[in-house]
Amino acid sequence: MLILKEQTAKLISNAVPALFAGATLDTAELAAMLEYPPDAAMGDLALPCFKLSRTLRRSPVQIAEALAGAISSDSFSKIEAVNGYLNFYLDGKALAARVLSKIAEQGDSYGSPNCGGGKTVVLDYSSPNVAKPFHIGHLGTTVIGHSLKLLHSFAGYNCIGINHLGDWGTQFGKLIVAYRTWGNKEEVEKGEIDALVALYVKFHAEAEKDPALNDAARAEFAKLEAHDPENIALWKWFIEISLREYQKTYGMLDISFDSYNGESFYTDKMPPQIQKMKDMDLLTIDDGASVVNLDQWNMPVCLILKRDGSTLYPTRDIAAAVYRKDTYDFEKCIYVTSAGQSLHFAQWFKVVELMGYDWHDKLVHVPYGTVSINGAKLATRTGNVILLKDLFAQAIDKVRDIMEEKNPELKGRDDIAEAVGVGAIVFYYLSNNRIRDINFMLEDALSFDGNTGPYAQYTYARTCSLISKAGTEGAYHAYDMNEEETALVKTLATFPERVKAALADYEPSVITRYALDLCAAFNRFYHNCQILSAENEKVRATRIALTAATKSVLGKALELICMKKTEQI
Ligand code: ARG
């Protein structure tokens, strides 16, 4: 009964053949047609029967009435035909018994669609460009990517997280020139990535005035490609400094990767793929460059080799995909980047298809919109960036202030402030459909009163404190539940469906919004019902069980969207 729509769809499809001269309907299609009506008076689930008129050759009213007369189930207290809609009213008692026992029994795995079967999913996310700042533009790929990894693991997939570091390219030539001209070892060791970024920014400012610097940078990168030992040593050092910095941010988010194989890793894996393209006559020469023509698919050419024979971003991605398929035999390989790269992915996915790799349809690009903060856009080259670590630090400070005011006695405040502050940013970010551009308003994200991370953390902490005061997880007893209790049960019942939807659409925000729905249902219940001092033992034990179930499901939801939850706040 927990996948409400699916179960209801099954009841309907079972009833159809006898009513409509042997007609059959697909359960999955029916499940997709079922709606949650906006108003409880119209039932808990509804089937708009006009969607079936064509197939069943009856009017919506006739279909709804025939079905209402034929379907019965313990799960529903009433099934009614109203104006061509078939409305289902869940039986609160039956639902509560099932949902609460499922959650108690399955604990942490309640809600898992269990569809992974140990198959491998590779996720390519975060992937910053070394020696460039880790700014808020990377927040999206980092938290969407990691949340998708958590969701797939939850569903039973074997997940491989890859940080495809941008550790190769002309920016290293620029950095080497800048370092030798204006930098020194002590300063860079001390200033870490900030010192590298400052050098990078200085290079661009100076190159505006003196274009010869660009030639020097190209020459240094060519030396690096030719394995010049000094340049290789510098390059390794730049990467090490950058990684040290990224690790701090990943640590705050509890993120780790299974592989840090960046772009440079694929240097020796490209030539066989380029040869294959040549052998298959896929390459044409365009202004000296080797490209794959994609006219037929209404896309610009995909660049494979520059005039000077050097490789490009798509070349590396193609070689990386082949390597990953060989190494991990993935069921899916997911790439999370800004929507600005959508064309890049569409192009090279097509090239992989033209190369005859039959797994091309297992490559998935998951794009997301742009971020600005309090209205300001970002640009790396001018140094006008907001670093993720600064944003986190600001959030943590503000949360610490709020907590000092609200709860001066709290122990372990620093850790809690970090979990709540960082979580506030993540939660706010993941509240929107990923493809929408977002303007980050820090004040809004940190508020304890809105639909925010702190509010969700606060609700979670409330369930923890109730359970610890009760000293038990409670137990379900049948009685006529009131409106708030029933609404909470129904919200708990929809978690598995939401998890499925989040996976199907690669959309963590489905879980964020679910967490908010659950918080709202729980807080209404909390404010309107006595829990620990309920009127009798049966009601008390049931309400404690409802609280324990909320704690478990809300905790899981928060975990799935990369939040560190806290038992106290
Ligand atoms: N380093 C790239 C960037 O910051 C993102 C890499 C995404 N992954 C990939 N396989 N292309 O724009």
Coordinates of C-alpha atoms and ligand atoms in Angstrom, one line a residue:
M1 CA 0.0 0.0 0.0
L2 CA 3.0 2.3 0.2
I3 CA 3.4 3.2 -3.4
L4 CA -0.1 4.6 -3.3
K5 CA -0.5 5.4 -6.9
E6 CA 0.8 2.1 -8.1
Q7 CA -1.4 0.1 -5.8
T8 CA -4.5 2.1 -6.8
A9 CA -3.6 1.8 -10.4
K10 CA -3.4 -2.0 -10.0
L11 CA -6.9 -2.1 -8.5
I12 CA -8.3 -0.1 -11.4
S13 CA -6.5 -2.1 -14.1
N14 CA -7.8 -5.4 -12.5
A15 CA -11.4 -4.1 -12.7
V16 CA -11.2 -2.9 -16.3
P17 CA -11.5 -6.1 -18.4
A18 CA -14.7 -7.3 -16.9
L19 CA -16.3 -3.9 -17.2
F20 CA -15.2 -2.9 -20.6
A21 CA -15.4 -6.0 -22.8
G22 CA -11.9 -7.3 -22.2
A23 CA -10.1 -4.0 -22.6
T24 CA -6.8 -3.8 -20.7
L25 CA -5.0 -0.8 -19.3
D26 CA -1.3 -0.4 -18.4
T27 CA -0.8 0.0 -14.7
A28 CA 2.2 2.4 -15.1
E29 CA 0.2 4.6 -17.4
L30 CA -2.8 4.6 -15.0
A31 CA -0.5 5.4 -12.1
A32 CA 0.8 8.4 -14.0
M33 CA -2.8 9.6 -14.6
L34 CA -3.7 9.5 -10.9
E35 CA -3.7 12.8 -9.1
Y36 CA -3.5 14.1 -5.6
P37 CA -6.5 16.5 -5.4
P38 CA -5.7 19.9 -4.0
D39 CA -8.6 19.6 -1.6
A40 CA -9.2 16.6 0.7
A41 CA -12.9 16.9 0.1
M42 CA -12.2 15.6 -3.4
G43 CA -10.5 12.5 -2.0
D44 CA -6.9 11.5 -1.4
L45 CA -6.4 10.3 -4.9
A46 CA -8.4 10.9 -8.0
L47 CA -8.5 9.5 -11.5
P48 CA -9.7 12.0 -14.2
C49 CA -11.6 9.6 -16.3
F50 CA -11.7 11.7 -19.4
K51 CA -8.1 10.5 -20.0
L52 CA -9.6 7.0 -20.6
S53 CA -12.6 8.0 -22.8
R54 CA -10.8 7.3 -26.0
T55 CA -9.4 4.0 -25.1
L56 CA -12.5 2.7 -23.4
R57 CA -15.0 4.4 -25.7
R58 CA -17.3 5.6 -23.0
S59 CA -17.9 9.0 -21.5
P60 CA -15.9 10.0 -18.4
V61 CA -19.0 9.9 -16.3
Q62 CA -19.8 6.3 -17.4
I63 CA -16.3 5.2 -16.8
A64 CA -16.1 6.7 -13.3
E65 CA -19.4 5.2 -12.3
A66 CA -18.7 1.7 -13.6
L67 CA -15.3 1.7 -11.8
A68 CA -16.8 3.1 -8.6
G69 CA -19.3 0.2 -8.5
A70 CA -16.7 -2.4 -9.2
I71 CA -13.7 -1.6 -7.0
S72 CA -13.4 -2.2 -3.4
S73 CA -10.5 -2.5 -1.1
D74 CA -9.8 -2.3 2.7
S75 CA -7.4 0.5 2.0
F76 CA -10.2 2.9 1.1
S77 CA -13.1 4.1 3.2
K78 CA -15.0 5.3 0.2
I79 CA -14.6 5.3 -3.6
E80 CA -16.9 7.8 -5.4
A81 CA -17.7 8.9 -8.9
V82 CA -18.1 12.6 -9.2
N83 CA -18.4 14.4 -12.5
G84 CA -16.2 12.0 -14.4
Y85 CA -13.7 11.8 -11.7
L86 CA -13.1 8.6 -9.6
N87 CA -12.2 9.8 -6.1
F88 CA -10.5 7.5 -3.6
Y89 CA -10.7 8.2 0.1
L90 CA -8.0 6.5 2.1
D91 CA -9.0 4.7 5.2
G92 CA -6.9 6.4 7.9
K93 CA -6.8 3.5 10.3
A94 CA -5.8 1.0 7.6
L95 CA -3.2 3.3 6.2
A96 CA -1.7 4.2 9.6
A97 CA -1.3 0.6 10.6
R98 CA 0.5 -0.2 7.4
V99 CA 2.7 2.9 7.2
L100 CA 3.8 2.9 10.8
S101 CA 4.6 -0.8 10.8
K102 CA 6.5 -0.5 7.5
I103 CA 8.6 2.3 8.8
A104 CA 9.2 0.6 12.2
E105 CA 10.2 -2.6 10.3
Q106 CA 12.3 -1.1 7.5
G107 CA 13.8 1.8 9.5
D108 CA 16.4 3.5 7.4
S109 CA 15.5 1.8 4.2
Y110 CA 11.8 2.7 4.2
G111 CA 11.2 4.5 0.9
S112 CA 13.9 2.8 -1.1
P113 CA 12.5 1.8 -4.5
N114 CA 15.0 -1.1 -4.5
C115 CA 15.4 -1.0 -8.2
G116 CA 19.2 -0.8 -8.4
G117 CA 20.0 -4.5 -8.0
G118 CA 23.7 -3.7 -7.5
K119 CA 24.1 -2.4 -11.0
T120 CA 26.7 0.4 -11.4
V121 CA 26.0 4.0 -11.8
V122 CA 28.9 6.4 -12.5
L123 CA 28.4 10.0 -11.4
D124 CA 30.7 12.7 -12.7
Y125 CA 30.2 15.8 -10.6
S126 CA 31.8 18.8 -8.8
S127 CA 34.8 18.6 -11.1
P128 CA 36.3 22.1 -10.5
N129 CA 39.0 23.6 -12.6
V130 CA 42.3 23.4 -10.7
A131 CA 43.8 26.7 -9.6
K132 CA 40.6 28.5 -10.3
P133 CA 38.4 29.4 -7.4
F134 CA 35.8 27.0 -6.1
H135 CA 33.0 29.5 -6.3
I136 CA 29.2 29.3 -5.8
G137 CA 28.8 28.3 -9.4
H138 CA 30.2 24.9 -8.3
L139 CA 27.6 24.5 -5.6
G140 CA 25.1 23.2 -8.0
T141 CA 27.1 20.4 -9.5
T142 CA 28.5 19.4 -6.1
V143 CA 25.3 19.1 -4.2
I144 CA 23.0 18.0 -7.0
G145 CA 25.6 15.4 -8.0
H146 CA 26.1 14.1 -4.5
S147 CA 22.4 14.0 -3.8
L148 CA 21.9 12.0 -7.0
K149 CA 24.7 9.6 -5.8
L150 CA 22.9 9.2 -2.4
L151 CA 19.5 8.7 -4.1
H152 CA 21.0 6.0 -6.4
S153 CA 22.8 4.3 -3.5
F154 CA 19.5 4.3 -1.6
A155 CA 17.8 2.6 -4.5
G156 CA 20.4 -0.2 -4.4
Y157 CA 22.8 0.9 -7.2
N158 CA 26.5 0.6 -6.8
C159 CA 27.7 4.2 -7.2
I160 CA 31.0 5.5 -8.3
G161 CA 31.5 9.2 -7.8
I162 CA 34.1 10.8 -10.0
N163 CA 35.6 14.2 -9.7
H164 CA 36.6 14.9 -13.3
L165 CA 39.1 17.6 -12.2
G166 CA 39.9 20.3 -14.8
D167 CA 43.6 19.6 -14.3
W168 CA 44.8 20.1 -17.9
G169 CA 44.6 23.0 -20.3
T170 CA 46.0 26.4 -21.2
Q171 CA 45.2 27.8 -17.8
F172 CA 48.3 26.0 -16.5
G173 CA 50.5 27.8 -19.0
K174 CA 49.1 31.1 -17.7
L175 CA 49.6 30.1 -14.1
I176 CA 53.2 29.0 -14.8
V177 CA 54.0 32.4 -16.4
A178 CA 52.2 34.3 -13.7
Y179 CA 54.0 32.3 -10.9
R180 CA 57.4 32.8 -12.4
T181 CA 56.8 36.5 -13.1
W182 CA 55.0 37.7 -9.9
G183 CA 54.9 34.8 -7.5
N184 CA 57.1 33.0 -5.0
K185 CA 57.0 29.7 -3.2
E186 CA 56.4 31.0 0.4
E187 CA 53.6 33.2 -0.6
V188 CA 51.8 30.5 -2.5
E189 CA 52.4 27.9 0.3
K190 CA 50.9 30.4 2.8
G191 CA 48.1 31.9 0.7
E192 CA 47.2 28.5 -0.7
I193 CA 44.5 28.5 -3.4
D194 CA 43.8 32.2 -2.9
A195 CA 47.4 33.0 -3.9
L196 CA 47.0 30.9 -7.1
V197 CA 43.7 32.6 -7.9
A198 CA 45.3 36.0 -7.3
L199 CA 48.1 35.0 -9.8
Y200 CA 45.5 33.9 -12.3
V201 CA 43.5 37.1 -12.0
K202 CA 46.7 39.2 -12.3
F203 CA 47.7 37.3 -15.4
H204 CA 44.4 38.3 -17.1
A205 CA 44.7 41.9 -16.1
E206 CA 48.3 42.1 -17.4
A207 CA 47.6 40.2 -20.6
E208 CA 45.0 42.8 -21.5
K209 CA 47.9 45.3 -21.7
D210 CA 50.6 43.0 -23.0
P211 CA 49.2 40.3 -25.3
A212 CA 52.7 38.7 -25.6
L213 CA 52.0 37.1 -22.2
N214 CA 49.4 34.9 -23.9
D215 CA 52.1 33.6 -26.3
A216 CA 54.4 32.9 -23.3
A217 CA 51.5 31.0 -21.6
R218 CA 50.9 28.9 -24.7
A219 CA 54.6 28.1 -24.9
E220 CA 54.7 27.0 -21.3
F221 CA 51.6 24.8 -21.7
A222 CA 53.3 23.2 -24.8
K223 CA 56.3 22.5 -22.6
L224 CA 54.0 20.9 -20.0
E225 CA 52.5 18.7 -22.7
A226 CA 56.0 17.7 -23.7
H227 CA 56.6 16.6 -20.1
D228 CA 59.1 19.3 -19.2
P229 CA 60.1 18.2 -15.7
E230 CA 60.1 21.7 -14.1
N231 CA 56.6 22.5 -15.5
I232 CA 55.3 19.1 -14.5
A233 CA 56.5 19.7 -10.9
L234 CA 54.8 23.0 -10.8
W235 CA 51.6 21.6 -12.3
K236 CA 51.5 18.8 -9.7
W237 CA 52.1 21.3 -6.9
F238 CA 49.2 23.5 -8.1
I239 CA 46.9 20.5 -8.1
E240 CA 48.0 19.5 -4.7
I241 CA 47.3 23.0 -3.3
S242 CA 43.9 23.1 -5.0
L243 CA 42.9 19.7 -3.8
R244 CA 43.8 20.6 -0.2
E245 CA 41.4 23.5 -0.5
Y246 CA 38.6 21.5 -2.1
Q247 CA 38.8 18.8 0.6
K248 CA 37.9 21.4 3.2
T249 CA 34.7 22.2 1.4
Y250 CA 33.9 18.6 0.7
G251 CA 34.5 17.8 4.4
M252 CA 31.9 20.3 5.4
L253 CA 29.4 18.7 3.1
D254 CA 30.5 15.1 4.0
I255 CA 31.3 14.4 0.4
S256 CA 34.1 12.1 -0.8
F257 CA 34.8 10.7 -4.2
D258 CA 35.8 7.3 -5.4
S259 CA 38.1 8.7 -8.1
Y260 CA 39.8 12.0 -8.8
N261 CA 40.9 11.1 -12.3
G262 CA 40.8 14.4 -14.0
E263 CA 41.2 15.5 -17.6
S264 CA 45.0 14.8 -17.6
F265 CA 44.3 11.2 -16.8
Y266 CA 43.0 10.6 -20.3
T267 CA 46.0 11.9 -22.2
D268 CA 47.1 8.5 -23.3
K269 CA 43.5 7.2 -23.8
M270 CA 42.6 9.7 -26.5
P271 CA 44.8 8.5 -29.5
P272 CA 43.0 5.1 -30.0
Q273 CA 39.6 6.9 -30.0
I274 CA 40.9 9.5 -32.5
Q275 CA 42.2 6.7 -34.6
K276 CA 38.8 5.0 -34.5
M277 CA 37.1 8.2 -35.7
K278 CA 39.6 8.4 -38.5
D279 CA 39.1 4.8 -39.5
M280 CA 35.4 5.3 -39.5
D281 CA 35.7 8.4 -41.7
L282 CA 34.0 10.5 -39.1
L283 CA 36.6 13.3 -39.1
T284 CA 36.6 16.2 -41.5
I285 CA 39.0 19.1 -41.7
D286 CA 37.5 22.4 -40.9
D287 CA 39.8 25.4 -41.1
G288 CA 42.7 23.1 -40.1
A289 CA 40.9 21.5 -37.2
S290 CA 39.6 18.0 -37.1
V291 CA 35.9 17.9 -36.4
V292 CA 32.9 15.7 -36.5
N293 CA 30.1 17.2 -38.7
L294 CA 26.8 17.2 -36.9
D295 CA 24.7 19.2 -39.5
Q296 CA 22.2 16.4 -39.8
W297 CA 21.4 16.7 -36.1
N298 CA 21.2 20.5 -36.2
M299 CA 24.3 20.9 -34.1
P300 CA 27.6 22.7 -34.7
V301 CA 30.6 20.5 -35.4
C302 CA 32.2 18.7 -32.5
L303 CA 35.9 19.7 -32.2
I304 CA 38.2 16.8 -31.8
L305 CA 41.7 18.2 -32.6
K306 CA 42.8 21.8 -32.9
R307 CA 44.9 23.0 -35.9
D308 CA 48.1 22.3 -34.0
G309 CA 46.9 18.8 -33.3
S310 CA 46.2 19.3 -29.6
T311 CA 43.1 17.7 -28.1
L312 CA 40.1 19.4 -26.6
Y313 CA 37.5 19.2 -23.9
P314 CA 35.2 16.9 -26.0
T315 CA 38.1 14.7 -27.0
R316 CA 38.9 14.0 -23.4
D317 CA 35.2 13.4 -22.5
I318 CA 34.9 10.8 -25.2
A319 CA 38.0 9.0 -24.1
A320 CA 36.9 9.2 -20.5
A321 CA 33.5 7.7 -21.3
V322 CA 35.1 4.7 -23.1
Y323 CA 37.5 4.2 -20.2
R324 CA 34.6 4.3 -17.7
K325 CA 32.5 1.9 -19.6
D326 CA 35.5 -0.6 -19.8
T327 CA 36.4 -0.1 -16.2
Y328 CA 33.0 0.0 -14.4
D329 CA 30.6 -1.4 -17.0
F330 CA 28.1 1.2 -15.9
E331 CA 24.3 1.0 -16.3
K332 CA 24.3 4.7 -16.5
C333 CA 26.9 7.5 -16.5
I334 CA 25.6 10.7 -15.2
Y335 CA 27.2 14.1 -15.8
V336 CA 26.1 17.1 -13.7
T337 CA 27.1 20.5 -15.1
S338 CA 25.6 23.9 -15.7
A339 CA 23.1 24.2 -18.6
G340 CA 25.7 26.2 -20.4
Q341 CA 27.4 22.9 -21.3
S342 CA 24.3 21.2 -22.6
L343 CA 25.4 21.5 -26.2
H344 CA 28.8 20.2 -25.4
F345 CA 27.3 17.0 -24.0
A346 CA 24.7 16.6 -26.8
Q347 CA 27.5 16.9 -29.3
W348 CA 29.9 14.4 -27.9
F349 CA 27.1 11.9 -26.9
K350 CA 26.2 11.9 -30.6
V351 CA 29.8 11.3 -31.6
V352 CA 29.9 8.3 -29.2
E353 CA 26.8 7.0 -31.0
L354 CA 28.3 7.5 -34.4
M355 CA 31.4 5.7 -33.3
G356 CA 29.1 2.7 -32.9
Y357 CA 29.2 2.3 -29.1
D358 CA 25.9 0.8 -28.3
W359 CA 26.0 2.1 -24.7
H360 CA 25.7 5.7 -25.9
D361 CA 22.1 5.8 -24.6
K362 CA 23.4 5.2 -21.0
L363 CA 25.1 8.6 -20.9
V364 CA 22.9 11.2 -19.1
H365 CA 23.5 14.9 -18.9
V366 CA 21.9 16.6 -15.9
P367 CA 22.0 20.3 -16.4
Y368 CA 21.2 23.1 -13.9
G369 CA 20.6 26.8 -14.0
T370 CA 22.9 29.7 -13.0
V371 CA 23.4 31.2 -9.5
S372 CA 23.7 34.7 -8.5
I373 CA 24.0 36.0 -4.9
N374 CA 21.9 38.9 -3.8
G375 CA 21.5 39.8 -7.4
A376 CA 25.2 39.8 -8.3
K377 CA 26.6 37.6 -11.1
L378 CA 30.0 36.1 -11.1
A379 CA 33.1 36.2 -13.3
T380 CA 36.3 34.3 -12.6
R381 CA 38.6 36.2 -14.8
T382 CA 38.1 39.6 -13.1
G383 CA 38.2 38.1 -9.7
N384 CA 34.6 39.1 -9.0
V385 CA 33.7 35.8 -7.4
I386 CA 32.0 34.6 -4.3
L387 CA 33.8 31.7 -2.9
L388 CA 31.9 28.8 -1.6
K389 CA 34.0 28.7 1.6
D390 CA 33.3 32.4 2.3
L391 CA 29.6 31.8 1.8
F392 CA 29.7 28.9 4.2
A393 CA 31.7 30.9 6.7
Q394 CA 29.3 33.7 6.6
A395 CA 26.3 31.3 7.1
I396 CA 28.0 29.6 10.0
D397 CA 28.7 32.9 11.7
K398 CA 25.2 34.1 11.4
V399 CA 23.7 30.8 12.6
R400 CA 26.1 30.9 15.6
D401 CA 24.8 34.4 16.5
I402 CA 21.2 33.3 16.2
M403 CA 21.8 30.2 18.4
E404 CA 23.6 32.2 21.0
E405 CA 20.5 34.3 21.4
K406 CA 18.0 31.5 21.2
N407 CA 19.7 28.8 23.2
P408 CA 22.7 30.1 25.1
E409 CA 23.1 26.8 27.1
L410 CA 23.6 24.6 24.0
K411 CA 26.7 22.4 24.1
G412 CA 28.8 21.6 21.0
R413 CA 27.6 24.8 19.4
D414 CA 30.4 25.0 16.8
D415 CA 29.6 21.7 15.2
I416 CA 25.9 22.4 15.2
A417 CA 26.4 25.9 13.8
E418 CA 28.4 24.3 11.0
A419 CA 25.8 21.7 10.2
V420 CA 22.9 24.2 10.3
G421 CA 24.8 27.0 8.5
V422 CA 26.1 24.8 5.6
G423 CA 22.8 22.9 5.6
A424 CA 20.9 26.2 5.1
I425 CA 22.8 27.0 2.0
V426 CA 22.4 23.4 0.6
F427 CA 18.7 23.3 1.4
Y428 CA 18.0 26.7 -0.1
Y429 CA 19.9 25.7 -3.2
L430 CA 18.1 22.4 -3.6
S431 CA 14.6 23.9 -3.0
N432 CA 14.3 24.9 -6.6
N433 CA 13.9 22.8 -9.7
R434 CA 17.5 22.5 -10.8
I435 CA 17.1 24.0 -14.2
R436 CA 15.8 27.3 -12.9
D437 CA 18.2 30.2 -12.4
I438 CA 18.5 31.1 -8.8
N439 CA 19.2 34.3 -7.0
F440 CA 20.6 33.4 -3.6
M441 CA 19.3 35.6 -0.8
L442 CA 21.4 34.7 2.2
E443 CA 19.0 36.2 4.8
D444 CA 16.2 34.1 3.4
A445 CA 18.2 30.9 3.4
L446 CA 19.2 31.4 7.1
S447 CA 15.8 32.3 8.5
F448 CA 14.5 29.9 11.1
D449 CA 10.9 30.8 10.2
G450 CA 10.6 30.3 6.5
N451 CA 10.7 27.1 4.4
T452 CA 14.4 26.8 5.1
G453 CA 17.1 24.4 6.2
P454 CA 17.2 25.7 9.7
Y455 CA 13.5 25.2 10.0
A456 CA 13.8 21.6 8.8
Q457 CA 16.7 21.0 11.2
Y458 CA 14.7 22.5 14.0
T459 CA 11.8 20.2 13.2
Y460 CA 14.1 17.2 13.1
A461 CA 15.6 18.2 16.5
R462 CA 12.1 18.5 17.9
T463 CA 11.3 14.9 16.9
C464 CA 14.6 13.8 18.5
S465 CA 14.0 15.5 21.8
L466 CA 10.4 14.2 22.0
I467 CA 11.6 10.6 21.4
S468 CA 14.4 11.0 24.0
K469 CA 11.9 12.4 26.5
A470 CA 9.5 9.6 25.8
G471 CA 12.2 7.0 26.2
T472 CA 10.4 4.7 23.7
E473 CA 9.6 4.6 20.0
G474 CA 5.9 4.1 20.8
A475 CA 3.5 1.6 19.1
Y476 CA 0.5 1.9 16.9
H477 CA -3.0 1.3 18.3
A478 CA -6.1 1.6 16.2
Y479 CA -8.4 4.5 17.1
D480 CA -10.2 7.2 15.2
M481 CA -7.4 9.6 14.3
N482 CA -8.0 13.3 14.1
E483 CA -7.3 15.4 11.1
E484 CA -3.7 16.3 11.9
E485 CA -2.7 12.7 12.7
T486 CA -4.3 11.4 9.5
A487 CA -2.6 14.1 7.4
L488 CA 0.8 13.2 8.9
V489 CA 0.2 9.5 8.2
K490 CA -0.6 10.4 4.6
T491 CA 2.5 12.5 4.2
L492 CA 4.6 9.7 5.6
A493 CA 3.0 7.3 3.1
T494 CA 4.0 9.3 0.1
F495 CA 7.8 9.3 0.8
P496 CA 8.5 6.2 -1.4
E497 CA 6.7 7.9 -4.3
R498 CA 8.7 11.0 -3.9
V499 CA 12.0 9.1 -3.9
K500 CA 11.0 7.4 -7.2
A501 CA 10.1 10.8 -8.7
A502 CA 13.3 12.4 -7.6
L503 CA 15.3 9.5 -9.3
A504 CA 13.2 9.5 -12.4
D505 CA 13.7 13.2 -13.0
Y506 CA 17.2 13.5 -11.5
E507 CA 15.7 16.1 -9.3
P508 CA 16.8 16.3 -5.6
S509 CA 14.4 19.3 -5.1
V510 CA 11.6 16.7 -5.0
I511 CA 13.1 15.5 -1.7
T512 CA 13.6 19.0 -0.4
R513 CA 10.0 19.8 -1.0
Y514 CA 8.9 16.6 0.5
A515 CA 10.9 17.4 3.7
L516 CA 9.1 20.7 3.9
D517 CA 5.7 19.0 3.5
L518 CA 6.6 16.5 6.2
C519 CA 7.8 19.3 8.5
A520 CA 4.5 21.2 7.9
A521 CA 2.4 18.1 8.6
F522 CA 4.4 17.3 11.7
N523 CA 4.4 20.8 13.2
R524 CA 0.6 21.0 12.7
F525 CA 0.3 17.7 14.5
Y526 CA 2.7 18.9 17.2
H527 CA 0.8 22.1 17.9
N528 CA -2.6 20.6 17.9
C529 CA -2.2 17.3 19.6
Q530 CA -0.8 16.4 23.1
I531 CA 1.9 13.9 22.5
L532 CA 3.6 13.0 25.8
S533 CA 0.6 14.0 27.8
A534 CA -2.1 12.5 25.6
E535 CA -5.5 11.5 27.1
N536 CA -4.7 7.8 27.3
E537 CA -2.0 5.3 26.9
K538 CA -3.1 4.1 23.4
V539 CA -3.2 7.5 22.0
R540 CA 0.1 8.4 23.6
A541 CA 1.9 5.4 22.3
T542 CA 0.5 6.0 18.8
R543 CA 1.5 9.6 18.8
I544 CA 5.0 8.7 19.9
A545 CA 5.1 6.2 17.1
L546 CA 4.1 8.9 14.7
T547 CA 6.9 11.1 16.0
A548 CA 9.4 8.3 15.7
A549 CA 8.3 7.6 12.2
T550 CA 8.7 11.3 11.3
K551 CA 12.1 11.4 12.9
S552 CA 13.2 8.4 10.8
V553 CA 11.7 9.6 7.4
L554 CA 12.7 13.3 7.8
G555 CA 16.2 12.2 8.9
K556 CA 16.5 10.1 5.7
A557 CA 15.1 12.9 3.5
L558 CA 17.6 15.4 4.9
E559 CA 20.5 12.9 4.5
L560 CA 19.5 12.4 0.8
I561 CA 19.9 16.1 0.1
C562 CA 23.4 16.2 1.6
M563 CA 22.4 17.7 5.0
K564 CA 24.1 16.9 8.2
K565 CA 21.3 16.6 10.6
T566 CA 21.5 17.6 14.3
E567 CA 19.7 16.2 17.2
Q568 CA 19.8 19.5 19.0
I569 CA 19.7 23.1 17.9
Ligands
ARG1 N1 35.6 21.1 -15.2 C1 34.4 21.4 -15.9 C2 33.9 22.8 -15.5 O1 34.2 23.3 -14.4 C3 33.3 20.5 -15.6 C4 33.6 19.0 -16.0 C5 32.3 18.2 -16.1 N2 32.6 16.9 -16.4 C6 32.9 16.4 -17.6 N3 33.1 15.1 -17.8 N4 33.0 17.2 -18.7 O2 33.3 23.5 -16.3

